[in-house]
mmCIF file with all atom_site columns, C-alpha atoms in Angstrom:
data_model
loop_
_atom_site.group_PDB
_atom_site.id
_atom_site.type_symbol
_atom_site.label_atom_id
_atom_site.label_alt_id
_atom_site.label_comp_id
_atom_site.label_asym_id
_atom_site.label_entity_id
_atom_site.label_seq_id
_atom_site.pdbx_PDB_ins_code
_atom_site.Cartn_x
_atom_site.Cartn_y
_atom_site.Cartn_z
_atom_site.occupancy
_atom_site.B_iso_or_equiv
_atom_site.pdbx_formal_charge
_atom_site.auth_seq_id
_atom_site.auth_comp_id
_atom_site.auth_asym_id
_atom_site.auth_atom_id
_atom_site.pdbx_PDB_model_num
ATOM 1   C CA . MET A 1 1   ? -13.071 -41.595 1.914   1.00 47.00 ? 1   MET A CA 1
ATOM 2   C CA . PRO A 1 2   ? -10.037 -40.329 3.744   1.00 56.00 ? 2   PRO A CA 1
ATOM 3   C CA . LEU A 1 3   ? -10.329 -37.630 6.358   1.00 49.00 ? 3   LEU A CA 1
ATOM 4   C CA . LEU A 1 4   ? -8.969  -34.089 5.193   1.00 50.00 ? 4   LEU A CA 1
ATOM 5   C CA . THR A 1 5   ? -6.949  -32.522 7.888   1.00 63.00 ? 5   THR A CA 1
ATOM 6   C CA . SER A 1 6   ? -6.384  -28.780 8.427   1.00 67.00 ? 6   SER A CA 1
ATOM 7   C CA . ASP A 1 7   ? -2.595  -29.075 6.933   1.00 69.00 ? 7   ASP A CA 1
ATOM 8   C CA . MET A 1 8   ? -4.154  -31.103 4.023   1.00 77.00 ? 8   MET A CA 1
ATOM 9   C CA . ASN A 1 9   ? -6.465  -28.194 3.450   1.00 85.00 ? 9   ASN A CA 1
ATOM 10  C CA . LEU A 1 10  ? -4.137  -25.708 3.578   1.00 89.00 ? 10  LEU A CA 1
ATOM 11  C CA . ASN A 1 11  ? -1.836  -27.295 1.351   1.00 90.00 ? 11  ASN A CA 1
ATOM 12  C CA . ILE A 1 12  ? -4.505  -27.993 -1.510  1.00 91.00 ? 12  ILE A CA 1
ATOM 13  C CA . ALA A 1 13  ? -5.369  -24.207 -1.332  1.00 93.00 ? 13  ALA A CA 1
ATOM 14  C CA . LEU A 1 14  ? -1.793  -23.238 -1.628  1.00 94.00 ? 14  LEU A CA 1
ATOM 15  C CA . LYS A 1 15  ? -1.129  -25.590 -4.374  1.00 94.00 ? 15  LYS A CA 1
ATOM 16  C CA . LYS A 1 16  ? -4.571  -24.576 -5.957  1.00 94.00 ? 16  LYS A CA 1
ATOM 17  C CA . ALA A 1 17  ? -3.299  -20.873 -6.005  1.00 93.00 ? 17  ALA A CA 1
ATOM 18  C CA . GLY A 1 18  ? 0.115   -21.720 -7.190  1.00 93.00 ? 18  GLY A CA 1
ATOM 19  C CA . LEU A 1 19  ? 1.836   -20.440 -4.033  1.00 95.00 ? 19  LEU A CA 1
ATOM 20  C CA . ILE A 1 20  ? 3.287   -24.071 -3.752  1.00 94.00 ? 20  ILE A CA 1
ATOM 21  C CA . PRO A 1 21  ? 5.938   -24.473 -5.325  1.00 94.00 ? 21  PRO A CA 1
ATOM 22  C CA . GLU A 1 22  ? 5.954   -20.605 -6.526  1.00 92.00 ? 22  GLU A CA 1
ATOM 23  C CA . LEU A 1 23  ? 6.928   -19.175 -2.980  1.00 94.00 ? 23  LEU A CA 1
ATOM 24  C CA . ILE A 1 24  ? 6.623   -22.295 -0.685  1.00 95.00 ? 24  ILE A CA 1
ATOM 25  C CA . ASP A 1 25  ? 8.248   -25.603 -1.039  1.00 93.00 ? 25  ASP A CA 1
ATOM 26  C CA . GLU A 1 26  ? 6.609   -28.806 -1.840  1.00 91.00 ? 26  GLU A CA 1
ATOM 27  C CA . GLY A 1 27  ? 7.429   -30.573 1.501   1.00 88.00 ? 27  GLY A CA 1
ATOM 28  C CA . PHE A 1 28  ? 5.749   -27.705 3.413   1.00 93.00 ? 28  PHE A CA 1
ATOM 29  C CA . SER A 1 29  ? 4.098   -29.223 6.612   1.00 91.00 ? 29  SER A CA 1
ATOM 30  C CA . PRO A 1 30  ? 2.354   -26.504 8.707   1.00 93.00 ? 30  PRO A CA 1
ATOM 31  C CA . GLN A 1 31  ? 3.001   -26.847 12.547  1.00 93.00 ? 31  GLN A CA 1
ATOM 32  C CA . THR A 1 32  ? 0.073   -24.471 13.434  1.00 92.00 ? 32  THR A CA 1
ATOM 33  C CA . LEU A 1 33  ? -2.733  -22.364 12.389  1.00 90.00 ? 33  LEU A CA 1
ATOM 34  C CA . LEU A 1 34  ? -2.244  -18.805 11.398  1.00 94.00 ? 34  LEU A CA 1
ATOM 35  C CA . GLN A 1 35  ? -5.297  -16.515 11.967  1.00 95.00 ? 35  GLN A CA 1
ATOM 36  C CA . VAL A 1 36  ? -5.248  -13.076 10.315  1.00 96.00 ? 36  VAL A CA 1
ATOM 37  C CA . VAL A 1 37  ? -8.328  -10.600 11.036  1.00 97.00 ? 37  VAL A CA 1
ATOM 38  C CA . TYR A 1 38  ? -8.730  -7.172  9.637   1.00 97.00 ? 38  TYR A CA 1
ATOM 39  C CA . PRO A 1 39  ? -10.205 -4.552  11.821  1.00 93.00 ? 39  PRO A CA 1
ATOM 40  C CA . ASN A 1 40  ? -13.613 -4.938  10.256  1.00 91.00 ? 40  ASN A CA 1
ATOM 41  C CA . ASP A 1 41  ? -13.625 -8.531  11.401  1.00 95.00 ? 41  ASP A CA 1
ATOM 42  C CA . LYS A 1 42  ? -12.791 -9.827  7.795   1.00 96.00 ? 42  LYS A CA 1
ATOM 43  C CA . GLU A 1 43  ? -10.915 -12.881 8.266   1.00 97.00 ? 43  GLU A CA 1
ATOM 44  C CA . VAL A 1 44  ? -8.237  -14.411 5.929   1.00 97.00 ? 44  VAL A CA 1
ATOM 45  C CA . LEU A 1 45  ? -9.395  -17.889 5.169   1.00 94.00 ? 45  LEU A CA 1
ATOM 46  C CA . LEU A 1 46  ? -7.209  -19.759 2.720   1.00 93.00 ? 46  LEU A CA 1
ATOM 47  C CA . GLY A 1 47  ? -7.650  -17.948 -0.522  1.00 95.00 ? 47  GLY A CA 1
ATOM 48  C CA . ASN A 1 48  ? -10.928 -16.105 0.225   1.00 96.00 ? 48  ASN A CA 1
ATOM 49  C CA . GLN A 1 49  ? -11.860 -12.921 -1.784  1.00 97.00 ? 49  GLN A CA 1
ATOM 50  C CA . LEU A 1 50  ? -11.317 -9.729  0.213   1.00 97.00 ? 50  LEU A CA 1
ATOM 51  C CA . SER A 1 51  ? -11.445 -5.986  -1.212  1.00 95.00 ? 51  SER A CA 1
ATOM 52  C CA . LYS A 1 52  ? -8.794  -3.489  -1.126  1.00 95.00 ? 52  LYS A CA 1
ATOM 53  C CA . ASP A 1 53  ? -10.681 -1.188  1.118   1.00 95.00 ? 53  ASP A CA 1
ATOM 54  C CA . GLU A 1 54  ? -11.269 -3.903  3.692   1.00 96.00 ? 54  GLU A CA 1
ATOM 55  C CA . THR A 1 55  ? -7.564  -4.663  3.831   1.00 97.00 ? 55  THR A CA 1
ATOM 56  C CA . GLN A 1 56  ? -5.976  -1.142  4.373   1.00 96.00 ? 56  GLN A CA 1
ATOM 57  C CA . GLU A 1 57  ? -5.465  -1.206  7.985   1.00 96.00 ? 57  GLU A CA 1
ATOM 58  C CA . MET A 1 58  ? -3.035  -3.523  9.725   1.00 95.00 ? 58  MET A CA 1
ATOM 59  C CA . PRO A 1 59  ? -4.796  -6.845  10.659  1.00 96.00 ? 59  PRO A CA 1
ATOM 60  C CA . ARG A 1 60  ? -4.679  -8.782  14.075  1.00 94.00 ? 60  ARG A CA 1
ATOM 61  C CA . VAL A 1 61  ? -2.536  -11.894 13.769  1.00 95.00 ? 61  VAL A CA 1
ATOM 62  C CA . PHE A 1 62  ? -2.874  -14.958 16.066  1.00 94.00 ? 62  PHE A CA 1
ATOM 63  C CA . PHE A 1 63  ? -1.100  -18.285 16.205  1.00 94.00 ? 63  PHE A CA 1
ATOM 64  C CA . VAL A 1 64  ? -0.327  -20.974 18.899  1.00 91.00 ? 64  VAL A CA 1
ATOM 65  C CA . PRO A 1 65  ? 3.536   -20.915 18.952  1.00 92.00 ? 65  PRO A CA 1
ATOM 66  C CA . THR A 1 66  ? 5.035   -24.252 18.312  1.00 88.00 ? 66  THR A CA 1
ATOM 67  C CA . ASP A 1 67  ? 7.711   -23.085 20.907  1.00 94.00 ? 67  ASP A CA 1
ATOM 68  C CA . ARG A 1 68  ? 6.832   -20.602 23.589  1.00 94.00 ? 68  ARG A CA 1
ATOM 69  C CA . ASP A 1 69  ? 10.373  -20.052 24.234  1.00 95.00 ? 69  ASP A CA 1
ATOM 70  C CA . ALA A 1 70  ? 11.272  -19.059 20.528  1.00 96.00 ? 70  ALA A CA 1
ATOM 71  C CA . SER A 1 71  ? 10.649  -16.047 18.341  1.00 95.00 ? 71  SER A CA 1
ATOM 72  C CA . TYR A 1 72  ? 8.940   -15.751 15.012  1.00 96.00 ? 72  TYR A CA 1
ATOM 73  C CA . THR A 1 73  ? 9.071   -13.573 11.816  1.00 96.00 ? 73  THR A CA 1
ATOM 74  C CA . LEU A 1 74  ? 5.742   -12.691 9.898   1.00 97.00 ? 74  LEU A CA 1
ATOM 75  C CA . ILE A 1 75  ? 5.938   -11.830 6.277   1.00 98.00 ? 75  ILE A CA 1
ATOM 76  C CA . MET A 1 76  ? 3.193   -10.435 4.227   1.00 97.00 ? 76  MET A CA 1
ATOM 77  C CA . THR A 1 77  ? 3.940   -10.429 0.435   1.00 97.00 ? 77  THR A CA 1
ATOM 78  C CA . ASP A 1 78  ? 2.103   -10.052 -2.950  1.00 96.00 ? 78  ASP A CA 1
ATOM 79  C CA . PRO A 1 79  ? 3.786   -12.224 -5.742  1.00 96.00 ? 79  PRO A CA 1
ATOM 80  C CA . ASP A 1 80  ? 1.410   -10.702 -8.380  1.00 95.00 ? 80  ASP A CA 1
ATOM 81  C CA . ALA A 1 81  ? 2.931   -7.200  -8.851  1.00 93.00 ? 81  ALA A CA 1
ATOM 82  C CA . PRO A 1 82  ? 2.112   -5.308  -10.716 1.00 94.00 ? 82  PRO A CA 1
ATOM 83  C CA . SER A 1 83  ? -0.395  -7.775  -12.117 1.00 91.00 ? 83  SER A CA 1
ATOM 84  C CA . ALA A 1 84  ? -1.321  -11.408 -12.181 1.00 88.00 ? 84  ALA A CA 1
ATOM 85  C CA . SER A 1 85  ? 0.034   -11.880 -15.521 1.00 91.00 ? 85  SER A CA 1
ATOM 86  C CA . ASP A 1 86  ? 3.388   -9.735  -15.073 1.00 92.00 ? 86  ASP A CA 1
ATOM 87  C CA . HIS A 1 87  ? 5.455   -10.360 -11.946 1.00 93.00 ? 87  HIS A CA 1
ATOM 88  C CA . GLN A 1 88  ? 8.120   -8.192  -12.561 1.00 92.00 ? 88  GLN A CA 1
ATOM 89  C CA . PHE A 1 89  ? 7.834   -6.225  -9.322  1.00 94.00 ? 89  PHE A CA 1
ATOM 90  C CA . GLY A 1 90  ? 6.936   -9.269  -7.306  1.00 91.00 ? 90  GLY A CA 1
ATOM 91  C CA . PRO A 1 91  ? 7.105   -10.465 -4.741  1.00 96.00 ? 91  PRO A CA 1
ATOM 92  C CA . TRP A 1 92  ? 6.070   -7.120  -3.176  1.00 95.00 ? 92  TRP A CA 1
ATOM 93  C CA . ARG A 1 93  ? 7.071   -6.877  0.607   1.00 96.00 ? 93  ARG A CA 1
ATOM 94  C CA . HIS A 1 94  ? 3.928   -5.443  2.300   1.00 96.00 ? 94  HIS A CA 1
ATOM 95  C CA . TRP A 1 95  ? 5.133   -6.365  5.999   1.00 96.00 ? 95  TRP A CA 1
ATOM 96  C CA . VAL A 1 96  ? 7.669   -7.926  7.898   1.00 96.00 ? 96  VAL A CA 1
ATOM 97  C CA . ALA A 1 97  ? 7.693   -8.168  11.727  1.00 95.00 ? 97  ALA A CA 1
ATOM 98  C CA . VAL A 1 98  ? 10.495  -9.953  13.501  1.00 95.00 ? 98  VAL A CA 1
ATOM 99  C CA . ASN A 1 99  ? 11.250  -11.151 16.977  1.00 94.00 ? 99  ASN A CA 1
ATOM 100 C CA . ILE A 1 100 ? 7.909   -11.919 17.713  1.00 94.00 ? 100 ILE A CA 1
ATOM 101 C CA . PRO A 1 101 ? 8.027   -13.615 21.162  1.00 93.00 ? 101 PRO A CA 1
ATOM 102 C CA . GLY A 1 102 ? 6.294   -16.974 21.378  1.00 93.00 ? 102 GLY A CA 1
ATOM 103 C CA . ALA A 1 103 ? 5.353   -16.195 25.061  1.00 89.00 ? 103 ALA A CA 1
ATOM 104 C CA . ASN A 1 104 ? 3.299   -13.042 23.616  1.00 87.00 ? 104 ASN A CA 1
ATOM 105 C CA . PRO A 1 105 ? 2.531   -13.427 19.810  1.00 85.00 ? 105 PRO A CA 1
ATOM 106 C CA . GLU A 1 106 ? 0.514   -10.129 19.765  1.00 81.00 ? 106 GLU A CA 1
ATOM 107 C CA . LEU A 1 107 ? 1.429   -7.186  17.282  1.00 78.00 ? 107 LEU A CA 1
ATOM 108 C CA . THR A 1 108 ? 0.559   -3.671  17.692  1.00 73.00 ? 108 THR A CA 1
ATOM 109 C CA . GLU A 1 109 ? 0.971   -1.013  15.183  1.00 75.00 ? 109 GLU A CA 1
ATOM 110 C CA . ASP A 1 110 ? 3.773   0.783   17.335  1.00 70.00 ? 110 ASP A CA 1
ATOM 111 C CA . ASP A 1 111 ? 5.438   -2.563  18.235  1.00 68.00 ? 111 ASP A CA 1
ATOM 112 C CA . LYS A 1 112 ? 9.160   -2.434  17.735  1.00 73.00 ? 112 LYS A CA 1
ATOM 113 C CA . SER A 1 113 ? 9.010   -5.820  15.811  1.00 81.00 ? 113 SER A CA 1
ATOM 114 C CA . HIS A 1 114 ? 8.031   -4.101  12.731  1.00 85.00 ? 114 HIS A CA 1
ATOM 115 C CA . HIS A 1 115 ? 10.983  -4.382  10.486  1.00 91.00 ? 115 HIS A CA 1
ATOM 116 C CA . THR A 1 116 ? 8.828   -3.375  7.522   1.00 93.00 ? 116 THR A CA 1
ATOM 117 C CA . PRO A 1 117 ? 5.790   -1.494  8.399   1.00 94.00 ? 117 PRO A CA 1
ATOM 118 C CA . TYR A 1 118 ? 2.394   -2.539  7.255   1.00 95.00 ? 118 TYR A CA 1
ATOM 119 C CA . VAL A 1 119 ? 1.159   -1.256  3.900   1.00 95.00 ? 119 VAL A CA 1
ATOM 120 C CA . GLY A 1 120 ? -2.126  -2.383  2.561   1.00 96.00 ? 120 GLY A CA 1
ATOM 121 C CA . PRO A 1 121 ? -2.550  -3.904  -0.727  1.00 97.00 ? 121 PRO A CA 1
ATOM 122 C CA . GLY A 1 122 ? -2.956  -1.477  -3.702  1.00 93.00 ? 122 GLY A CA 1
ATOM 123 C CA . PRO A 1 123 ? -3.508  -3.489  -6.939  1.00 94.00 ? 123 PRO A CA 1
ATOM 124 C CA . GLY A 1 124 ? -3.891  -1.253  -10.159 1.00 91.00 ? 124 GLY A CA 1
ATOM 125 C CA . PRO A 1 125 ? -7.173  -1.296  -11.769 1.00 92.00 ? 125 PRO A CA 1
ATOM 126 C CA . ASN A 1 126 ? -7.641  -4.272  -14.355 1.00 93.00 ? 126 ASN A CA 1
ATOM 127 C CA . THR A 1 127 ? -4.580  -6.103  -13.003 1.00 93.00 ? 127 THR A CA 1
ATOM 128 C CA . GLY A 1 128 ? -6.352  -9.474  -12.371 1.00 93.00 ? 128 GLY A CA 1
ATOM 129 C CA . LYS A 1 129 ? -6.379  -11.224 -9.182  1.00 95.00 ? 129 LYS A CA 1
ATOM 130 C CA . HIS A 1 130 ? -3.670  -10.699 -6.414  1.00 96.00 ? 130 HIS A CA 1
ATOM 131 C CA . ARG A 1 131 ? -2.608  -13.496 -3.925  1.00 97.00 ? 131 ARG A CA 1
ATOM 132 C CA . TYR A 1 132 ? -1.853  -11.779 -0.580  1.00 98.00 ? 132 TYR A CA 1
ATOM 133 C CA . LEU A 1 133 ? 0.462   -14.372 1.244   1.00 98.00 ? 133 LEU A CA 1
ATOM 134 C CA . PHE A 1 134 ? 1.118   -14.442 5.071   1.00 98.00 ? 134 PHE A CA 1
ATOM 135 C CA . LEU A 1 135 ? 3.910   -16.662 6.055   1.00 98.00 ? 135 LEU A CA 1
ATOM 136 C CA . LEU A 1 136 ? 4.841   -17.450 9.831   1.00 97.00 ? 136 LEU A CA 1
ATOM 137 C CA . TYR A 1 137 ? 8.635   -18.544 10.463  1.00 97.00 ? 137 TYR A CA 1
ATOM 138 C CA . LYS A 1 138 ? 10.229  -19.775 13.447  1.00 97.00 ? 138 LYS A CA 1
ATOM 139 C CA . GLN A 1 139 ? 13.530  -18.023 14.340  1.00 97.00 ? 139 GLN A CA 1
ATOM 140 C CA . PRO A 1 140 ? 16.712  -19.837 15.334  1.00 96.00 ? 140 PRO A CA 1
ATOM 141 C CA . HIS A 1 141 ? 17.323  -17.285 17.991  1.00 93.00 ? 141 HIS A CA 1
ATOM 142 C CA . GLN A 1 142 ? 14.975  -15.315 20.303  1.00 91.00 ? 142 GLN A CA 1
ATOM 143 C CA . LEU A 1 143 ? 16.340  -11.885 19.508  1.00 90.00 ? 143 LEU A CA 1
ATOM 144 C CA . GLN A 1 144 ? 17.742  -12.191 16.106  1.00 92.00 ? 144 GLN A CA 1
ATOM 145 C CA . ALA A 1 145 ? 19.635  -9.388  14.065  1.00 90.00 ? 145 ALA A CA 1
ATOM 146 C CA . PHE A 1 146 ? 17.948  -8.732  10.816  1.00 91.00 ? 146 PHE A CA 1
ATOM 147 C CA . GLN A 1 147 ? 19.702  -6.183  8.389   1.00 88.00 ? 147 GLN A CA 1
ATOM 148 C CA . SER A 1 148 ? 17.406  -3.222  7.933   1.00 86.00 ? 148 SER A CA 1
ATOM 149 C CA . MET A 1 149 ? 15.892  -2.739  4.482   1.00 87.00 ? 149 MET A CA 1
ATOM 150 C CA . PRO A 1 150 ? 14.578  0.515   3.199   1.00 82.00 ? 150 PRO A CA 1
ATOM 151 C CA . HIS A 1 151 ? 10.808  0.683   2.890   1.00 88.00 ? 151 HIS A CA 1
ATOM 152 C CA . GLU A 1 152 ? 9.763   4.377   2.556   1.00 88.00 ? 152 GLU A CA 1
ATOM 153 C CA . GLU A 1 153 ? 9.333   4.404   -1.262  1.00 88.00 ? 153 GLU A CA 1
ATOM 154 C CA . LYS A 1 154 ? 7.504   1.850   -3.654  1.00 87.00 ? 154 LYS A CA 1
ATOM 155 C CA . ALA A 1 155 ? 10.590  0.728   -5.128  1.00 88.00 ? 155 ALA A CA 1
ATOM 156 C CA . HIS A 1 156 ? 12.072  -0.408  -1.839  1.00 92.00 ? 156 HIS A CA 1
ATOM 157 C CA . ARG A 1 157 ? 9.455   -2.865  -1.529  1.00 94.00 ? 157 ARG A CA 1
ATOM 158 C CA . ARG A 1 158 ? 9.624   -4.344  -4.997  1.00 93.00 ? 158 ARG A CA 1
ATOM 159 C CA . GLN A 1 159 ? 11.267  -7.631  -5.877  1.00 94.00 ? 159 GLN A CA 1
ATOM 160 C CA . PHE A 1 160 ? 11.570  -8.911  -2.267  1.00 95.00 ? 160 PHE A CA 1
ATOM 161 C CA . ASP A 1 161 ? 13.690  -11.783 -2.538  1.00 95.00 ? 161 ASP A CA 1
ATOM 162 C CA . LEU A 1 162 ? 11.905  -13.822 -0.115  1.00 95.00 ? 162 LEU A CA 1
ATOM 163 C CA . LYS A 1 163 ? 13.918  -17.038 -0.438  1.00 94.00 ? 163 LYS A CA 1
ATOM 164 C CA . MET A 1 164 ? 17.091  -15.451 0.123   1.00 95.00 ? 164 MET A CA 1
ATOM 165 C CA . PHE A 1 165 ? 15.763  -13.539 3.195   1.00 96.00 ? 165 PHE A CA 1
ATOM 166 C CA . VAL A 1 166 ? 14.577  -16.807 4.532   1.00 97.00 ? 166 VAL A CA 1
ATOM 167 C CA . ALA A 1 167 ? 17.795  -18.688 4.090   1.00 96.00 ? 167 ALA A CA 1
ATOM 168 C CA . ALA A 1 168 ? 20.162  -15.852 5.243   1.00 95.00 ? 168 ALA A CA 1
ATOM 169 C CA . HIS A 1 169 ? 18.183  -15.765 8.447   1.00 96.00 ? 169 HIS A CA 1
ATOM 170 C CA . ASN A 1 170 ? 17.763  -19.557 8.955   1.00 97.00 ? 170 ASN A CA 1
ATOM 171 C CA . LEU A 1 171 ? 13.945  -19.367 9.228   1.00 97.00 ? 171 LEU A CA 1
ATOM 172 C CA . GLU A 1 172 ? 11.628  -22.390 9.394   1.00 97.00 ? 172 GLU A CA 1
ATOM 173 C CA . LEU A 1 173 ? 8.182   -22.063 7.817   1.00 97.00 ? 173 LEU A CA 1
ATOM 174 C CA . VAL A 1 174 ? 5.685   -23.056 10.547  1.00 97.00 ? 174 VAL A CA 1
ATOM 175 C CA . ALA A 1 175 ? 2.495   -21.556 9.107   1.00 96.00 ? 175 ALA A CA 1
ATOM 176 C CA . ALA A 1 176 ? 0.768   -19.750 6.284   1.00 97.00 ? 176 ALA A CA 1
ATOM 177 C CA . ASN A 1 177 ? -2.567  -18.195 5.170   1.00 97.00 ? 177 ASN A CA 1
ATOM 178 C CA . PHE A 1 178 ? -3.607  -16.094 2.253   1.00 97.00 ? 178 PHE A CA 1
ATOM 179 C CA . PHE A 1 179 ? -6.519  -13.986 0.564   1.00 97.00 ? 179 PHE A CA 1
ATOM 180 C CA . VAL A 1 180 ? -7.198  -12.667 -3.007  1.00 97.00 ? 180 VAL A CA 1
ATOM 181 C CA . ILE A 1 181 ? -8.171  -9.465  -4.297  1.00 96.00 ? 181 ILE A CA 1
ATOM 182 C CA . ASP A 1 182 ? -9.716  -9.269  -7.806  1.00 94.00 ? 182 ASP A CA 1
ATOM 183 C CA . ALA A 1 183 ? -8.466  -5.917  -9.115  1.00 91.00 ? 183 ALA A CA 1
ATOM 184 C CA . ASN A 1 184 ? -10.808 -6.507  -12.334 1.00 85.00 ? 184 ASN A CA 1
ATOM 185 C CA . GLN A 1 185 ? -13.961 -5.888  -10.186 1.00 76.00 ? 185 GLN A CA 1
#
């Protein structure tokens, strides 16, 4: 029986949830682990179920940088907006933090790296299971310029073109993690 590695487990979970190939390319090979823990010590664990109430505050994020001299971008998105069966507003841009230094990969609420400030999940009632995906990218430059995007209104966060954003900034995916909220419960 073959030994399952952490990257195999991650890829199996991402494929089972349909995130590979929907938002992540088939050839994705994680280079580090991405730990996400909400203030109530609820940890994001490869598709575990959390509640809307448990995820309203910005989580702590931890990763071991693949390159301490590089900077990183973190994105949180919900592809299932407004519902699991209707993705017309997805992916929803919940959070984007840029220029996270590999030498100090801590994020705080008043950190200057918040390109799009954190907004917790808000799935409507009876809209099915929503997948909330955290993606960590290595940037090609330490202090990279990112065009600002409006984020104050709900309409600004809809239909985030993740693949275009990644391509435009030449970002390299190095880690991922996700959780699920069942809005039918």
